[in-house]
CSV table of C-alpha atoms and ligand atoms in Angstrom, one decimal:
chain,number,residue,atom,x,y,z
A,22,UNK,CA,97.9,134.7,151.6
A,23,UNK,CA,101.4,134.6,150.1
A,24,UNK,CA,103.8,132.9,152.7
A,25,UNK,CA,106.7,133.2,150.0
A,26,UNK,CA,106.4,137.0,150.0
A,27,UNK,CA,106.5,137.1,153.7
A,28,UNK,CA,110.0,135.3,153.9
A,29,UNK,CA,113.0,137.1,154.4
A,30,UNK,CA,114.8,137.4,151.0
A,31,UNK,CA,117.8,135.3,152.5
A,32,UNK,CA,115.6,132.6,153.6
A,33,UNK,CA,113.7,132.4,150.5
A,34,UNK,CA,117.0,132.2,148.5
A,35,UNK,CA,118.6,129.8,150.9
A,36,UNK,CA,120.2,126.7,149.6
A,37,UNK,CA,119.7,124.2,152.8
A,38,UNK,CA,122.4,121.8,154.0
A,39,UNK,CA,121.9,118.3,152.4
A,40,UNK,CA,122.8,115.5,154.7
A,41,UNK,CA,123.8,112.0,153.8
A,42,UNK,CA,120.3,111.0,155.3
A,43,UNK,CA,118.6,113.4,152.9
A,44,UNK,CA,120.3,112.2,149.8
A,45,UNK,CA,119.6,108.3,150.4
A,46,UNK,CA,116.5,107.6,152.2
A,47,UNK,CA,115.9,103.9,151.7
A,48,UNK,CA,117.1,100.9,153.6
A,49,UNK,CA,120.6,99.5,152.7
A,50,UNK,CA,122.7,96.9,154.5
A,51,UNK,CA,126.1,98.8,154.3
A,52,UNK,CA,126.1,102.7,155.2
A,53,UNK,CA,129.4,104.1,154.5
A,54,UNK,CA,128.0,107.5,153.4
A,55,UNK,CA,128.2,109.7,156.6
A,56,UNK,CA,131.5,109.3,158.3
A,57,UNK,CA,130.0,107.6,161.1
A,58,UNK,CA,131.8,104.9,163.4
A,59,UNK,CA,130.5,101.6,162.6
A,60,UNK,CA,130.5,100.6,166.2
A,61,UNK,CA,128.2,101.4,169.3
A,62,UNK,CA,124.9,100.8,167.4
A,63,UNK,CA,122.3,102.3,167.3
A,64,UNK,CA,123.8,105.6,168.8
A,65,UNK,CA,126.5,105.6,166.1
A,66,UNK,CA,124.1,106.7,163.3
A,67,UNK,CA,122.7,110.0,162.8
A,68,UNK,CA,119.1,110.2,163.7
A,69,UNK,CA,116.2,110.7,161.1
A,70,UNK,CA,116.4,114.4,160.4
A,71,UNK,CA,112.5,114.8,159.8
A,72,UNK,CA,111.5,112.3,162.6
A,73,UNK,CA,108.9,110.4,160.5
A,74,UNK,CA,108.3,107.7,163.0
A,75,UNK,CA,107.5,110.3,165.7
A,76,UNK,CA,105.5,112.2,163.3
A,77,UNK,CA,103.3,109.3,162.2
A,78,UNK,CA,102.5,108.8,165.9
A,79,UNK,CA,101.6,112.4,166.3
A,80,UNK,CA,99.6,112.5,163.3
A,81,UNK,CA,97.4,109.7,164.6
A,82,UNK,CA,97.1,111.2,168.3
A,83,UNK,CA,96.1,114.6,166.9
A,84,UNK,CA,94.6,113.8,163.7
A,85,UNK,CA,96.6,115.9,161.5
A,86,UNK,CA,98.8,115.1,158.4
A,87,UNK,CA,102.4,114.5,158.9
A,88,UNK,CA,103.4,117.3,156.4
A,89,UNK,CA,101.6,119.8,158.7
A,90,UNK,CA,103.9,118.8,161.9
A,91,UNK,CA,107.3,120.4,162.7
A,92,UNK,CA,109.2,119.0,165.7
A,93,UNK,CA,111.8,121.1,167.6
A,94,UNK,CA,114.0,121.1,170.7
A,95,UNK,CA,111.1,122.4,172.9
A,96,UNK,CA,108.6,125.0,171.6
A,97,UNK,CA,111.5,127.4,171.9
A,98,UNK,CA,113.0,126.1,168.6
A,99,UNK,CA,110.0,126.9,166.4
A,100,UNK,CA,109.7,130.2,168.3
A,101,UNK,CA,113.0,131.3,167.3
A,102,UNK,CA,113.0,129.7,163.8
A,103,UNK,CA,109.7,131.8,163.0
A,104,UNK,CA,111.8,135.1,163.7
A,105,UNK,CA,114.6,133.8,161.6
A,106,UNK,CA,112.4,133.0,158.7
A,107,UNK,CA,110.2,136.0,158.6
A,108,UNK,CA,111.8,138.8,160.5
A,109,UNK,CA,114.5,141.1,159.1
A,110,UNK,CA,116.5,142.2,162.0
A,111,UNK,CA,116.0,146.0,162.9
A,112,UNK,CA,113.4,146.5,160.2
A,113,UNK,CA,110.5,144.1,160.9
A,114,UNK,CA,108.4,143.8,164.0
A,115,UNK,CA,106.2,141.5,165.9
A,116,UNK,CA,102.9,142.2,168.1
A,117,UNK,CA,102.1,140.3,171.1
A,118,UNK,CA,99.5,140.3,173.9
A,119,UNK,CA,100.9,141.3,177.3
A,120,UNK,CA,101.3,139.7,179.7
A,121,UNK,CA,102.2,136.4,178.2
A,122,UNK,CA,105.0,133.7,177.8
A,123,UNK,CA,108.5,135.4,178.1
A,124,UNK,CA,110.2,133.5,175.3
A,125,UNK,CA,108.4,135.6,172.4
A,126,UNK,CA,110.2,138.6,173.7
A,127,UNK,CA,113.6,137.1,174.5
A,128,UNK,CA,113.7,135.7,170.9
A,129,UNK,CA,112.8,139.2,169.5
A,130,UNK,CA,115.8,140.4,171.4
A,131,UNK,CA,118.0,137.7,170.3
A,132,UNK,CA,117.2,138.3,166.7
A,133,UNK,CA,117.3,142.0,166.9
A,134,UNK,CA,113.4,142.6,166.2
A,135,UNK,CA,110.9,145.1,167.6
A,136,UNK,CA,108.6,143.7,170.0
A,137,UNK,CA,105.3,145.5,170.3
A,138,UNK,CA,103.1,144.6,173.4
A,139,UNK,CA,99.4,145.2,173.6
A,140,UNK,CA,98.1,145.1,177.0
A,141,UNK,CA,95.2,142.7,177.6
A,142,UNK,CA,91.9,143.9,179.4
A,143,UNK,CA,91.0,143.6,182.9
A,144,UNK,CA,89.7,139.9,182.3
A,145,UNK,CA,93.1,139.2,180.4
A,146,UNK,CA,91.1,139.3,177.1
A,147,UNK,CA,92.4,140.9,173.9
A,148,UNK,CA,90.5,142.8,171.0
A,149,UNK,CA,91.5,141.7,167.5
A,150,UNK,CA,91.5,145.4,166.6
A,151,UNK,CA,93.6,146.6,169.3
A,152,UNK,CA,96.3,144.2,168.2
A,153,UNK,CA,95.7,145.3,164.4
A,154,UNK,CA,96.1,148.9,165.3
A,155,UNK,CA,99.5,148.0,166.7
A,156,UNK,CA,100.5,146.6,163.4
A,157,UNK,CA,102.1,148.3,160.5
A,158,UNK,CA,103.4,147.3,157.1
A,159,UNK,CA,106.4,145.7,158.9
A,160,UNK,CA,104.5,143.5,161.2
A,161,UNK,CA,105.3,139.8,160.4
A,162,UNK,CA,104.1,137.8,163.5
A,163,UNK,CA,101.5,138.0,166.0
A,164,UNK,CA,101.8,136.1,169.2
A,165,UNK,CA,98.8,134.6,171.0
A,166,UNK,CA,98.9,132.2,173.9
A,167,UNK,CA,95.7,130.3,174.8
A,168,UNK,CA,95.3,129.2,177.7
A,169,UNK,CA,97.7,132.1,178.4
A,170,UNK,CA,100.7,132.0,180.8
A,171,UNK,CA,100.8,133.4,183.4
A,172,UNK,CA,97.2,134.4,183.4
A,173,UNK,CA,95.9,130.9,182.8
A,174,UNK,CA,92.7,131.8,181.0
A,175,UNK,CA,91.7,131.0,177.4
A,176,UNK,CA,91.5,133.7,174.8
A,177,UNK,CA,88.1,134.6,173.2
A,178,UNK,CA,87.7,132.4,170.1
A,179,UNK,CA,85.8,134.9,168.0
A,180,UNK,CA,88.6,137.5,168.5
A,181,UNK,CA,91.3,134.8,167.6
A,182,UNK,CA,89.4,133.8,164.4
A,183,UNK,CA,89.0,137.7,163.6
A,184,UNK,CA,92.7,138.3,163.9
A,185,UNK,CA,93.8,135.2,161.9
A,186,UNK,CA,91.4,136.1,159.0
A,187,UNK,CA,92.3,139.9,159.1
A,188,UNK,CA,95.9,139.8,159.8
A,189,UNK,CA,98.2,139.6,156.5
A,190,UNK,CA,101.1,137.9,158.4
A,191,UNK,CA,101.6,134.9,160.6
A,192,UNK,CA,99.6,134.4,163.6
A,193,UNK,CA,101.0,132.1,166.1
A,194,UNK,CA,98.8,130.4,168.7
A,195,UNK,CA,100.6,128.9,171.6
A,196,UNK,CA,98.6,126.1,173.0
A,197,UNK,CA,101.2,124.7,175.5
A,198,UNK,CA,98.4,124.1,178.0
A,199,UNK,CA,95.4,123.2,175.7
A,200,UNK,CA,95.0,119.6,177.1
A,201,UNK,CA,94.0,121.1,180.4
A,202,UNK,CA,91.5,123.4,178.9
A,203,UNK,CA,87.6,123.3,178.5
A,204,UNK,CA,88.1,125.1,175.1
A,205,UNK,CA,88.9,123.2,172.0
A,206,UNK,CA,92.2,123.2,170.2
A,207,UNK,CA,92.3,125.3,166.9
A,208,UNK,CA,94.1,122.1,165.4
A,209,UNK,CA,90.9,121.1,163.3
A,210,UNK,CA,90.9,124.8,161.8
A,211,UNK,CA,94.3,124.5,160.7
A,212,UNK,CA,93.5,123.7,157.0
A,213,UNK,CA,91.3,126.8,156.9
A,214,UNK,CA,94.0,129.2,157.9
A,215,UNK,CA,97.3,129.1,155.9
A,216,UNK,CA,98.7,131.8,158.1
A,217,UNK,CA,98.1,130.0,161.5
A,218,UNK,CA,100.8,128.3,163.3
A,219,UNK,CA,99.9,126.3,166.3
A,220,UNK,CA,102.5,125.4,169.0
A,221,UNK,CA,102.0,122.5,171.5
A,222,UNK,CA,104.5,120.7,173.6
A,223,UNK,CA,105.4,117.4,175.3
A,224,UNK,CA,106.6,119.4,178.3
A,225,UNK,CA,103.2,120.1,180.2
A,226,UNK,CA,100.2,117.5,179.9
A,227,UNK,CA,102.5,114.9,178.3
A,228,UNK,CA,104.6,115.1,181.3
A,229,UNK,CA,108.0,115.1,179.5
A,230,UNK,CA,109.6,118.4,179.8
A,231,UNK,CA,113.1,116.8,180.1
A,232,UNK,CA,113.1,115.3,176.6
A,233,UNK,CA,112.6,118.7,174.8
A,234,UNK,CA,110.2,118.0,172.2
A,235,UNK,CA,108.0,120.9,170.9
A,236,UNK,CA,105.5,120.7,168.1
A,237,UNK,CA,104.6,123.3,165.5
A,238,UNK,CA,101.4,122.6,163.4
A,239,UNK,CA,100.8,124.7,160.2
A,240,UNK,CA,100.3,124.9,156.1
A,241,UNK,CA,102.9,122.6,154.5
A,242,UNK,CA,104.3,125.8,153.0
A,243,UNK,CA,105.3,127.2,156.6
A,244,UNK,CA,106.3,123.8,157.8
A,245,UNK,CA,108.7,123.5,154.7
A,246,UNK,CA,110.3,126.8,155.6
A,247,UNK,CA,110.9,125.6,159.1
A,248,UNK,CA,112.5,122.3,158.0
A,249,UNK,CA,114.7,124.3,155.7
A,250,UNK,CA,116.2,126.3,158.3
A,251,UNK,CA,116.4,124.0,161.2
A,252,UNK,CA,119.6,122.4,162.3
A,253,UNK,CA,119.7,119.2,160.3
A,254,UNK,CA,119.5,116.8,163.3
A,255,UNK,CA,117.7,118.9,165.8
A,256,UNK,CA,115.9,116.0,167.6
A,257,UNK,CA,118.2,113.4,168.9
A,258,UNK,CA,117.5,109.6,168.9
A,259,UNK,CA,117.0,109.2,172.5
A,260,UNK,CA,114.3,112.1,172.5
A,261,UNK,CA,112.8,110.2,169.2
A,262,UNK,CA,112.7,106.9,170.9
A,263,UNK,CA,111.3,108.1,174.2
A,264,UNK,CA,108.6,110.3,172.3
A,265,UNK,CA,107.5,107.2,170.4
A,266,UNK,CA,106.9,105.3,173.6
A,267,UNK,CA,105.1,108.1,175.1
A,268,UNK,CA,102.8,108.6,172.3
A,269,UNK,CA,102.0,105.2,172.1
A,270,UNK,CA,100.9,105.0,175.7
A,271,UNK,CA,98.8,108.2,175.2
A,272,UNK,CA,95.9,106.9,177.4
A,273,UNK,CA,98.2,108.0,180.4
A,274,UNK,CA,97.7,111.7,179.2
A,275,UNK,CA,94.0,111.7,180.0
A,276,UNK,CA,94.5,110.2,183.5
A,277,UNK,CA,97.2,112.5,184.6
A,278,UNK,CA,95.3,115.4,183.3
A,279,UNK,CA,92.1,114.5,185.1
A,280,UNK,CA,94.0,113.9,188.4
A,281,UNK,CA,95.7,117.4,188.2
A,282,UNK,CA,92.2,119.0,187.2
A,283,UNK,CA,90.8,117.6,190.4
A,284,UNK,CA,93.7,118.6,192.4
A,285,UNK,CA,93.3,122.1,190.9
A,286,UNK,CA,89.6,122.4,192.3
A,287,UNK,CA,90.8,121.2,195.6
A,288,UNK,CA,93.7,123.7,195.5
A,289,UNK,CA,91.4,126.7,194.4
A,290,UNK,CA,88.7,125.9,197.2
A,291,UNK,CA,91.4,126.0,199.9
A,292,UNK,CA,93.0,129.1,198.7
A,293,UNK,CA,89.7,130.9,198.8
A,294,UNK,CA,89.4,130.2,202.5
A,295,UNK,CA,92.8,132.1,203.1
A,296,UNK,CA,92.0,135.8,204.4
A,297,UNK,CA,95.1,137.2,202.5
A,298,UNK,CA,94.2,135.7,199.2
A,299,UNK,CA,92.5,138.7,197.4
A,300,UNK,CA,91.6,137.0,194.3
A,301,UNK,CA,92.0,133.7,192.4
A,302,UNK,CA,92.0,134.1,188.5
A,303,UNK,CA,89.8,131.7,186.4
A,304,UNK,CA,92.2,129.2,185.0
A,305,UNK,CA,92.2,126.7,182.1
A,306,UNK,CA,95.7,125.4,182.6
A,307,UNK,CA,97.6,123.4,185.2
A,308,UNK,CA,98.3,126.5,187.4
A,309,UNK,CA,96.5,129.1,189.0
A,310,UNK,CA,97.4,132.9,189.4
A,311,UNK,CA,96.5,134.2,192.8
A,312,UNK,CA,96.5,137.7,194.0
A,313,UNK,CA,97.5,138.2,197.7
A,314,UNK,CA,98.3,141.0,200.0
A,315,UNK,CA,101.9,140.5,200.6
A,316,UNK,CA,103.3,138.4,197.4
A,317,UNK,CA,107.0,138.9,197.9
A,318,UNK,CA,106.9,138.1,201.7
A,319,UNK,CA,104.7,135.1,201.1
A,320,UNK,CA,107.0,134.2,198.3
A,321,UNK,CA,110.0,134.4,200.5
A,322,UNK,CA,108.4,132.6,203.4
A,323,UNK,CA,107.5,129.7,201.0
A,324,UNK,CA,111.1,129.5,199.7
A,325,UNK,CA,112.3,129.3,203.3
A,326,UNK,CA,110.0,126.3,203.7
A,327,UNK,CA,111.6,124.8,200.6
A,328,UNK,CA,108.4,125.4,198.5
A,329,UNK,CA,108.9,127.2,195.2
A,330,UNK,CA,106.0,129.0,193.3
A,331,UNK,CA,106.5,131.7,190.7
A,332,UNK,CA,106.5,135.4,191.8
A,333,UNK,CA,104.7,137.3,188.9
A,334,UNK,CA,104.2,140.5,191.2
A,335,UNK,CA,106.3,142.7,188.7
A,336,UNK,CA,104.5,141.3,185.5
A,337,UNK,CA,102.2,143.7,183.6
A,338,UNK,CA,98.5,143.4,185.1
A,339,UNK,CA,99.8,140.7,187.6
A,340,UNK,CA,100.4,143.0,190.5
A,341,UNK,CA,100.4,141.1,193.9
A,342,UNK,CA,100.2,137.8,192.1
A,343,UNK,CA,101.9,134.3,192.5
A,344,UNK,CA,101.5,131.6,189.9
A,345,UNK,CA,101.2,128.4,191.4
A,346,UNK,CA,101.6,125.1,189.5
A,347,UNK,CA,99.2,122.4,190.5
A,348,UNK,CA,101.4,119.5,192.0
A,349,UNK,CA,100.7,115.9,193.4
A,350,UNK,CA,98.2,115.9,196.2
A,351,UNK,CA,100.9,115.5,198.8
A,352,UNK,CA,102.7,118.5,197.3
A,353,UNK,CA,99.6,120.5,197.2
A,354,UNK,CA,98.9,119.7,200.8
A,355,UNK,CA,102.4,120.8,202.0
A,356,UNK,CA,101.9,124.1,200.2
A,357,UNK,CA,98.5,124.6,201.7
A,358,UNK,CA,99.5,123.8,205.2
A,359,UNK,CA,102.3,126.4,205.0
A,360,UNK,CA,100.1,129.1,203.2
A,361,UNK,CA,97.6,128.5,206.3
A,362,UNK,CA,100.5,129.1,208.7
A,363,UNK,CA,101.6,132.2,207.0
A,364,UNK,CA,98.2,133.5,207.5
A,365,UNK,CA,98.5,133.5,211.4
B,24,PLP,C1,105.9,125.8,179.1
B,24,PLP,C2,105.5,126.7,178.0
B,24,PLP,C3,105.9,126.3,176.7
B,24,PLP,C4,106.9,124.9,176.5
B,24,PLP,O1,108.0,125.2,176.0
B,24,PLP,P1,109.0,124.2,175.8
B,24,PLP,O2,110.2,124.8,175.3
B,24,PLP,O3,108.3,123.1,174.7
B,24,PLP,O4,109.2,123.3,177.1
B,24,PLP,C5,105.5,127.0,175.6
B,24,PLP,N1,104.7,127.9,175.8
B,24,PLP,C6,104.2,128.3,176.9
B,24,PLP,C7,103.1,129.4,176.9
B,24,PLP,C8,104.6,127.7,178.1
B,24,PLP,O5,104.2,128.1,179.1
């Protein structure tokens, strides 16, 4: 696996921006190096460009070395940076499962990179061979998402491993929902696969979508590339401080995840009793994909009742489907009451 060779030439040759904070890293008493205003501490100072304190905590919680962690402004940032690092616009392409999370395609569009979709099967599973068939010499990245959004299921582990070991480019495995899943994360396999990038986020199980903190885990070589091309101060000090308190309090995560998983079972059982519910797909995430008789009428009815779910009716293989996030007990109760009324 030669990551260097996969890179775009301009990125390989790039001389990155060197900030005042990069040049002097120790502790000093007088800082006159960055043209900061001396007043209004601590917000007057540029934040740590590599967020070492946050990474130290993540390293403990996730049992991964700090050098294998990249932090971004949501997962969206590493998604975009991976295109910018590896894909020559109008020349290279990427391959992705379909349906899946929309940002992989949007970022391909922004970067003028061809996006090749390979349809999942009727169980929302993929075959490594099918994805590899869609690849050519110009395929730089394959996008996987497990548990997948909007389908909710975990992808087959054997196929994931087969793909990582046979593809000679980057495989991105988006684990945004992994803390809700029965399946184990691929994190412990990270050192085995130099072409694997795992994405996780503070936005779902960590209950902190507002602070915008996405995590990418990969070989030191890939992490170094992302660090080289990111904006120098991509994670602001408010986010870094808040992330530290959330991570130090990580006992909370299991509690809220368990609460949500219990509510998910209650929600699924109640949905089963509705006559117009045609199918509830198995889920490993904090949402359920539900096939109903009149998706758009139901969606509109719920909007009128001030309840918003996601209409996925026009998404590939999701004909007739709404995606419902598991909320608080009282929120799920309100949803179910209205859905029962809609049936009458
Ligand atoms: C919600 C979600 C994310 C999170 O994105 P952020 O930018 O970190 O908020 C990433 N991937 C998938 C598949 C998601 O559904």
